[in-house]
Tab-separated table of C-alpha atoms in Angstrom:
chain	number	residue	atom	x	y	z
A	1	UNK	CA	-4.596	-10.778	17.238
A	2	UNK	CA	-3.873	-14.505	16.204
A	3	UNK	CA	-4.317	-16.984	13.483
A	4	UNK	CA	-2.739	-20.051	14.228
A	5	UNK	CA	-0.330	-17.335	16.538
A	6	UNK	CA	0.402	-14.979	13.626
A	7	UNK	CA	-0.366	-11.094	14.129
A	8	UNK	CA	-2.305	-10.047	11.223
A	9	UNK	CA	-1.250	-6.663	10.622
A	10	UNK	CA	-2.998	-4.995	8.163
A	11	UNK	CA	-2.715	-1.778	6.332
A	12	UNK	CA	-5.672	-1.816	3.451
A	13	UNK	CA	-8.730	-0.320	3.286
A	14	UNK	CA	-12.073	-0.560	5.655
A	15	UNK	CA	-14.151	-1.613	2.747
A	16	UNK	CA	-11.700	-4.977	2.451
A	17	UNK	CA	-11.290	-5.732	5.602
A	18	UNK	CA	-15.210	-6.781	6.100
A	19	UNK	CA	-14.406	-9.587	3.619
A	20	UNK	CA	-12.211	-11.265	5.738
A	21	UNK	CA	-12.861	-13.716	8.494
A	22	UNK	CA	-14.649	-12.279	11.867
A	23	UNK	CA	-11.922	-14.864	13.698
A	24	UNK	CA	-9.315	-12.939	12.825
A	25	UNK	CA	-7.403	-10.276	15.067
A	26	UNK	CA	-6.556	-7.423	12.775
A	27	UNK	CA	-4.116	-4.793	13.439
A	28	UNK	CA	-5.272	-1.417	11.007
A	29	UNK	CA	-2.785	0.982	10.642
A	30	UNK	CA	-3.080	4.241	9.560
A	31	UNK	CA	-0.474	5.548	7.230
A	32	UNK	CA	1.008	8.954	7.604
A	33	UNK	CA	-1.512	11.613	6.520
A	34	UNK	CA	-4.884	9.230	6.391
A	35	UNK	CA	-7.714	8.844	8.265
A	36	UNK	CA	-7.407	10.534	11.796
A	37	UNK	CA	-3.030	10.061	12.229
A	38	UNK	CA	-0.957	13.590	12.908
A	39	UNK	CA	0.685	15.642	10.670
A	40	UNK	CA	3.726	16.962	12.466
A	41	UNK	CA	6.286	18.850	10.823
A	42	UNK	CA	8.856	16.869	12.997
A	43	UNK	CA	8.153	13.748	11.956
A	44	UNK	CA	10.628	11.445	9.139
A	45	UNK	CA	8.260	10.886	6.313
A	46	UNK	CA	10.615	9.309	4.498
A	47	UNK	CA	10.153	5.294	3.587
A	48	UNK	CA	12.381	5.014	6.162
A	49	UNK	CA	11.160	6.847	8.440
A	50	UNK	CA	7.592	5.393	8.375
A	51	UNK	CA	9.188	1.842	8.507
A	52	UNK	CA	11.203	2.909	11.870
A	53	UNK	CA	7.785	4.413	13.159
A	54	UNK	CA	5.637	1.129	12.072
A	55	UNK	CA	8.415	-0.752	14.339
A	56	UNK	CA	8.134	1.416	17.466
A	57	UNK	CA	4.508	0.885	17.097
A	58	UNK	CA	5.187	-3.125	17.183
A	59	UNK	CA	7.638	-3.028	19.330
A	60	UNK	CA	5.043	-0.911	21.689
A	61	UNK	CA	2.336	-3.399	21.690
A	62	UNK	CA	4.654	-6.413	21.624
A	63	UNK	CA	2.829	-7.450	18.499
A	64	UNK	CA	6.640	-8.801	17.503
A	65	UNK	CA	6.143	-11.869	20.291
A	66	UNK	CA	5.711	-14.199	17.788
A	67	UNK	CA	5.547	-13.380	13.507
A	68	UNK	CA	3.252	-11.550	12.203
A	69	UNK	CA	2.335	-11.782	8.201
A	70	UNK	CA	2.436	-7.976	6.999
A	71	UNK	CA	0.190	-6.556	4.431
A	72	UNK	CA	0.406	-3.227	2.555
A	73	UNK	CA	-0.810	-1.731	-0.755
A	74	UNK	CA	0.741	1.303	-2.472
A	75	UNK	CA	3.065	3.664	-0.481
A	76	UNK	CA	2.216	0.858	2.335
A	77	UNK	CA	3.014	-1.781	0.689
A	78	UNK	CA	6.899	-0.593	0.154
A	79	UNK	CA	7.007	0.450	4.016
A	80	UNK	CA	5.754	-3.421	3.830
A	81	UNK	CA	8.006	-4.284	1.944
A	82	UNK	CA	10.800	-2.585	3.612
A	83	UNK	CA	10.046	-3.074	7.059
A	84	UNK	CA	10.422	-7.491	6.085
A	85	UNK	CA	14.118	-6.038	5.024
A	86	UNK	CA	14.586	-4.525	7.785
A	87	UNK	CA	13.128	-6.492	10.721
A	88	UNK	CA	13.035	-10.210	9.388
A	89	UNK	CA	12.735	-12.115	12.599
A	90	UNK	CA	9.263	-9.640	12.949
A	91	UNK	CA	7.471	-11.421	10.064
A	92	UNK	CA	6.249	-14.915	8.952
A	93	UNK	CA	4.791	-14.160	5.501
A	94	UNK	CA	4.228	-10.499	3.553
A	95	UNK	CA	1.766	-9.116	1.179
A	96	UNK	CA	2.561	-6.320	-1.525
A	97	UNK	CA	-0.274	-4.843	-3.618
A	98	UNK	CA	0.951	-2.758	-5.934
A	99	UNK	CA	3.701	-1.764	-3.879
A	100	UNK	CA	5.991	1.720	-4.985
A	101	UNK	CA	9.049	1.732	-4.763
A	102	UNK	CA	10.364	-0.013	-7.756
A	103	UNK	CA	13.174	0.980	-10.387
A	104	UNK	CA	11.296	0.586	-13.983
A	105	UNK	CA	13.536	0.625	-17.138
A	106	UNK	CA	10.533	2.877	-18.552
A	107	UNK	CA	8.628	5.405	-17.223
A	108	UNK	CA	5.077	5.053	-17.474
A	109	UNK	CA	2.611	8.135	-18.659
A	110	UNK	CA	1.837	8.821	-14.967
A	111	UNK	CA	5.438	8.920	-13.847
A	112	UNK	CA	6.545	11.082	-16.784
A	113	UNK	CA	3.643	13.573	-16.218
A	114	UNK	CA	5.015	13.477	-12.297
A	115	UNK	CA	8.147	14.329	-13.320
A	116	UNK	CA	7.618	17.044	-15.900
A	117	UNK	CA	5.883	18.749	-13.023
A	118	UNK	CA	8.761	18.602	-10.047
A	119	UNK	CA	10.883	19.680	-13.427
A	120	UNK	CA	8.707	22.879	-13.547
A	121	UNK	CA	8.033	22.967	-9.895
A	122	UNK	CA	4.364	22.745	-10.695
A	123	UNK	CA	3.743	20.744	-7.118
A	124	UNK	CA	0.275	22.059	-6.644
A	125	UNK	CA	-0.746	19.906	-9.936
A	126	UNK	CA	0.413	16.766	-8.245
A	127	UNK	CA	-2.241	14.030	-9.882
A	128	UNK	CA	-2.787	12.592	-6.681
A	129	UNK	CA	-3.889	15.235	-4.715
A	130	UNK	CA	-6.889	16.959	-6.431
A	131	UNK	CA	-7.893	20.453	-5.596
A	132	UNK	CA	-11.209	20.850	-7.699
A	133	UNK	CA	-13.496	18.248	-8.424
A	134	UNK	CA	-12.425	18.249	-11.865
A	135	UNK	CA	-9.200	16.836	-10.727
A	136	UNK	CA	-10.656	14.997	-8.012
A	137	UNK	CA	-12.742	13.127	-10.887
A	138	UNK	CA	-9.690	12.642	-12.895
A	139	UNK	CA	-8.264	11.112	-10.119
A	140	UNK	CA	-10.690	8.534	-9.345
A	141	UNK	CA	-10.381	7.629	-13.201
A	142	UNK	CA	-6.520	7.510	-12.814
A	143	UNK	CA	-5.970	4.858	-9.907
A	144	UNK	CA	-9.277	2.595	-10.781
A	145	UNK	CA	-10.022	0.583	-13.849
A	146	UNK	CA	-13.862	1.073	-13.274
A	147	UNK	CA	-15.769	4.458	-14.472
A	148	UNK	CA	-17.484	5.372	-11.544
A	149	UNK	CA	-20.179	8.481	-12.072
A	150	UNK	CA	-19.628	10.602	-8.851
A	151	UNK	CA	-22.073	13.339	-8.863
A	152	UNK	CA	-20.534	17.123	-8.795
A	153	UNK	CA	-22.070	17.514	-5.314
A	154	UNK	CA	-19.731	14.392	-3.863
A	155	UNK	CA	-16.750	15.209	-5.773
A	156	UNK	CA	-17.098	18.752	-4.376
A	157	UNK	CA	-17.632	17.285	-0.932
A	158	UNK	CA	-14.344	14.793	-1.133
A	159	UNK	CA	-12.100	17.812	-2.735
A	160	UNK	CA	-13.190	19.927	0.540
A	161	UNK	CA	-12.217	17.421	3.027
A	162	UNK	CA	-9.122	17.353	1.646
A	163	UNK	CA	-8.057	20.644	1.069
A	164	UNK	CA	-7.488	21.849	4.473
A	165	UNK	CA	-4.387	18.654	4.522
A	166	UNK	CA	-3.371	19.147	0.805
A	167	UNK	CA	-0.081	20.994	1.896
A	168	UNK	CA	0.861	18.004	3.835
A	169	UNK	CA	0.218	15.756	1.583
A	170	UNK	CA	2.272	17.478	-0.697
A	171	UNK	CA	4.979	17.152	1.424
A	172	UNK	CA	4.431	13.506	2.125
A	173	UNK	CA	3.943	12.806	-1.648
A	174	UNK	CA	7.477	14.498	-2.322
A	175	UNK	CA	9.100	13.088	0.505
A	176	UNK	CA	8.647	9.447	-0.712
A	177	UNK	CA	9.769	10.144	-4.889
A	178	UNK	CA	12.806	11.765	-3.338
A	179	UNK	CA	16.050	10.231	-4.050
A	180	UNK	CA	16.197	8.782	-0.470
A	181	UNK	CA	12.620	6.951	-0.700
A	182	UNK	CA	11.853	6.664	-4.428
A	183	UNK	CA	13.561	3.057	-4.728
A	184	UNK	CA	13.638	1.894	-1.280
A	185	UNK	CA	11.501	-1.495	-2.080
A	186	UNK	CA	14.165	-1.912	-5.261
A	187	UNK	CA	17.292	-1.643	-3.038
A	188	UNK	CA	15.899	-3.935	-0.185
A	189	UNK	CA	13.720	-6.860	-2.193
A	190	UNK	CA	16.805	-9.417	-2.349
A	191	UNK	CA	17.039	-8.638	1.594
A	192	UNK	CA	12.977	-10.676	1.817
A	193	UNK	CA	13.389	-14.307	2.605
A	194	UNK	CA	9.891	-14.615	4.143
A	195	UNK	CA	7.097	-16.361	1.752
A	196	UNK	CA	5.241	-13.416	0.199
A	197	UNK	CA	2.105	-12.880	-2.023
A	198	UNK	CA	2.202	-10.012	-4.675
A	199	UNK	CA	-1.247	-8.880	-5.835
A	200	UNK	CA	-1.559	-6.052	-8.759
A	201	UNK	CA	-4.314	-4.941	-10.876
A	202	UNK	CA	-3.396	-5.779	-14.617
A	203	UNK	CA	-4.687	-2.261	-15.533
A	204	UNK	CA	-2.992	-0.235	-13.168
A	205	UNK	CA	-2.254	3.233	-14.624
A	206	UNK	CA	-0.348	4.307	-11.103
A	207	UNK	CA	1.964	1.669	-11.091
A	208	UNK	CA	3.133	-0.511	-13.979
A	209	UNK	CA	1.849	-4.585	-13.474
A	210	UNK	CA	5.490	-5.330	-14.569
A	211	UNK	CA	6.726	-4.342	-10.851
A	212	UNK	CA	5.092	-7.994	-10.144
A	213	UNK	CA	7.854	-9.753	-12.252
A	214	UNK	CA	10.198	-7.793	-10.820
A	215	UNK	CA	9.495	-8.581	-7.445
A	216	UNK	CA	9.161	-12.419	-8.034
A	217	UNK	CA	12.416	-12.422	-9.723
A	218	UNK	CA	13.904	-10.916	-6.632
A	219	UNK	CA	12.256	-12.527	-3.918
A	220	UNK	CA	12.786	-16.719	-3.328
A	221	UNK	CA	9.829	-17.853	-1.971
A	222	UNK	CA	7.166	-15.846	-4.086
A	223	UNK	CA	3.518	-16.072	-5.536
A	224	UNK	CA	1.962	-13.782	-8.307
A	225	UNK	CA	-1.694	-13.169	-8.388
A	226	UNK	CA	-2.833	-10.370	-11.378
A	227	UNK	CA	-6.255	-9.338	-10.991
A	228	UNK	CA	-7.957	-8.686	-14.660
A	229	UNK	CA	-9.988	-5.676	-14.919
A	230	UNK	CA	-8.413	-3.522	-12.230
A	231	UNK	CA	-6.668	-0.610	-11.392
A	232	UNK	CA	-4.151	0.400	-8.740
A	233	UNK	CA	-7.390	0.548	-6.219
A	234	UNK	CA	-7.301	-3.317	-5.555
A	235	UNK	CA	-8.721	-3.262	-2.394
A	236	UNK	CA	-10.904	-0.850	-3.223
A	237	UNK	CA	-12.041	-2.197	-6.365
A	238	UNK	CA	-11.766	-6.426	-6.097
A	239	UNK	CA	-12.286	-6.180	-2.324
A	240	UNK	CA	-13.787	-9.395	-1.747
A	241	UNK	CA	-10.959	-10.987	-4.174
A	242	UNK	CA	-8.368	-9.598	-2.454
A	243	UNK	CA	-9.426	-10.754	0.591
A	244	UNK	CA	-9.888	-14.220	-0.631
A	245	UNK	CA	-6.430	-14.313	-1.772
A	246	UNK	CA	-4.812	-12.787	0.864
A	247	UNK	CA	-6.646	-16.041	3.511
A	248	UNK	CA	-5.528	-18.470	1.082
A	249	UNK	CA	-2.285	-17.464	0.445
A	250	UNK	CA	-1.919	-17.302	5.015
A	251	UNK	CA	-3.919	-20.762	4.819
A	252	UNK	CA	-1.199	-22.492	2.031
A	253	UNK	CA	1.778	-20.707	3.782
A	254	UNK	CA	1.095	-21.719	7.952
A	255	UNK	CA	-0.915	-25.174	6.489
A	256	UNK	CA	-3.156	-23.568	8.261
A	257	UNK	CA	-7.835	-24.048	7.981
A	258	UNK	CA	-9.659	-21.144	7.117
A	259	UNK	CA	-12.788	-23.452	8.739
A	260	UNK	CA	-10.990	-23.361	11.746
A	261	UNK	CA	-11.696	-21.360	14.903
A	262	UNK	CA	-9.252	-18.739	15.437
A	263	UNK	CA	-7.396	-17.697	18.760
């Protein structure tokens, strides 16, 4: 897992990761309550807790041998973002998409709706994690700039695979807007002194573009790229762009040739 001897650890999604360079050695990671990872009721789910956990799992393989640039989007990208805090002899360069974790002066719509509901203890309407298709479609239109027109049948289908994990997700989701995690990235940004990339969709209903700013005002060594016509699903929705910026952004940082073979 080496370009130019920098671990590439990535945590994005699948349908990105086929846009980037078949020399590279990727390291996926699974996030806490996706894809095939456990849900035990013992584990810290906390922003702190994941970033201790993503270390272990360095630390485990020895991926730490030499820096690694870090990418992570969302709830990811703050454990990102974190974790280059925490561990700063781990990592050469960082990228944030859309990262949580930020301290806005203003809520935005999404963030007041969240808290009305933890004020009324309505947890089981949590935006995020859809029960029906209804809400499944509504969530789909919340985190991506682009209308897709999912038929009934695969909404249905995506709200069943999920249901059977909605309780932990639940618990996940509340874990991380708790006073201990909700501005973890916020308290720790002055702490990054590696180079780092923020990307961000310009329409991003989630998470507020302004968290960009934020970030570059915090962070030395930074570089803003704000994707028109997207939502908080960058990698999901600009794939191939993402990608693209995320190899030229490693190329400018390690002077590095994307023509180049690849250990």
């Amino acid at each position: 897992m080496r370009e130019q001897n920098h671990p590439f650890q990535f945590q994005v999604s699948s349908c990105m990761a086929g846009f980037l360079p078949k020399n590279l050695h990727l390291v996926c990671v699974d996030m806490p309550g996706h894809e095939g990872t456990t849900r035990s009721s013992l584990d810290d789910l906390s922003i702190d807790g994941q970033v201790k956990r993503i270390h272990q799992f360095v630390e485990c393989l020895k991926l730490n041998k030499k820096p690694f640039h870090l990418v992570g989007t969302s709830m990811g990208g703050q454990v990102a973002g974190v974790y280059a805090a925490y561990y700063p002899s781990d990592v050469s360069s960082l990228c944030l998409v859309c990262p949580a974790g930020l301290q806005y002066s203003t809520d935005n719509q999404f963030v007041q709706r969240l808290k009305e509901l933890q004020d009324s203890a309505a947890v089981e309407k949590i935006p995020l994690i859809p029960s029906t298709p209804e809400e499944m479609s509504e969530m789909l239109q919340l985190c991506s700039y682009v209308r897709f027109k999912v038929p009934q049948q695969i909404l249905q289908g995506l709200v069943d695979v999920r249901i059977p994990h909605n309780n932990f997700y639940r618990k996940l989701f509340l874990e991380i807007v708790s006073e201990k995690s909700r501005y973890s990235l916020h308290q720790n940004m002055d702490k990054i002194k590696v180079p780092t990339q923020i990307i961000w969709g310009k329409q991003d209903q989630v998470l507020d573009v302004s968290g960009a700013d934020m970030l570059a005002k915090s962070i030395a060594n930074c570089q803003v790229e704000l994707l028109e016509n997207c939502g908080h699903s960058v990698v999901m929705e600009r794939p191939r762009k993402t990608a693209k910026l995320i190899i030229d952004f490693l190329a400018s940082v390690h002077n590095t040739d994307n023509n180049k073979k690849l250990d």
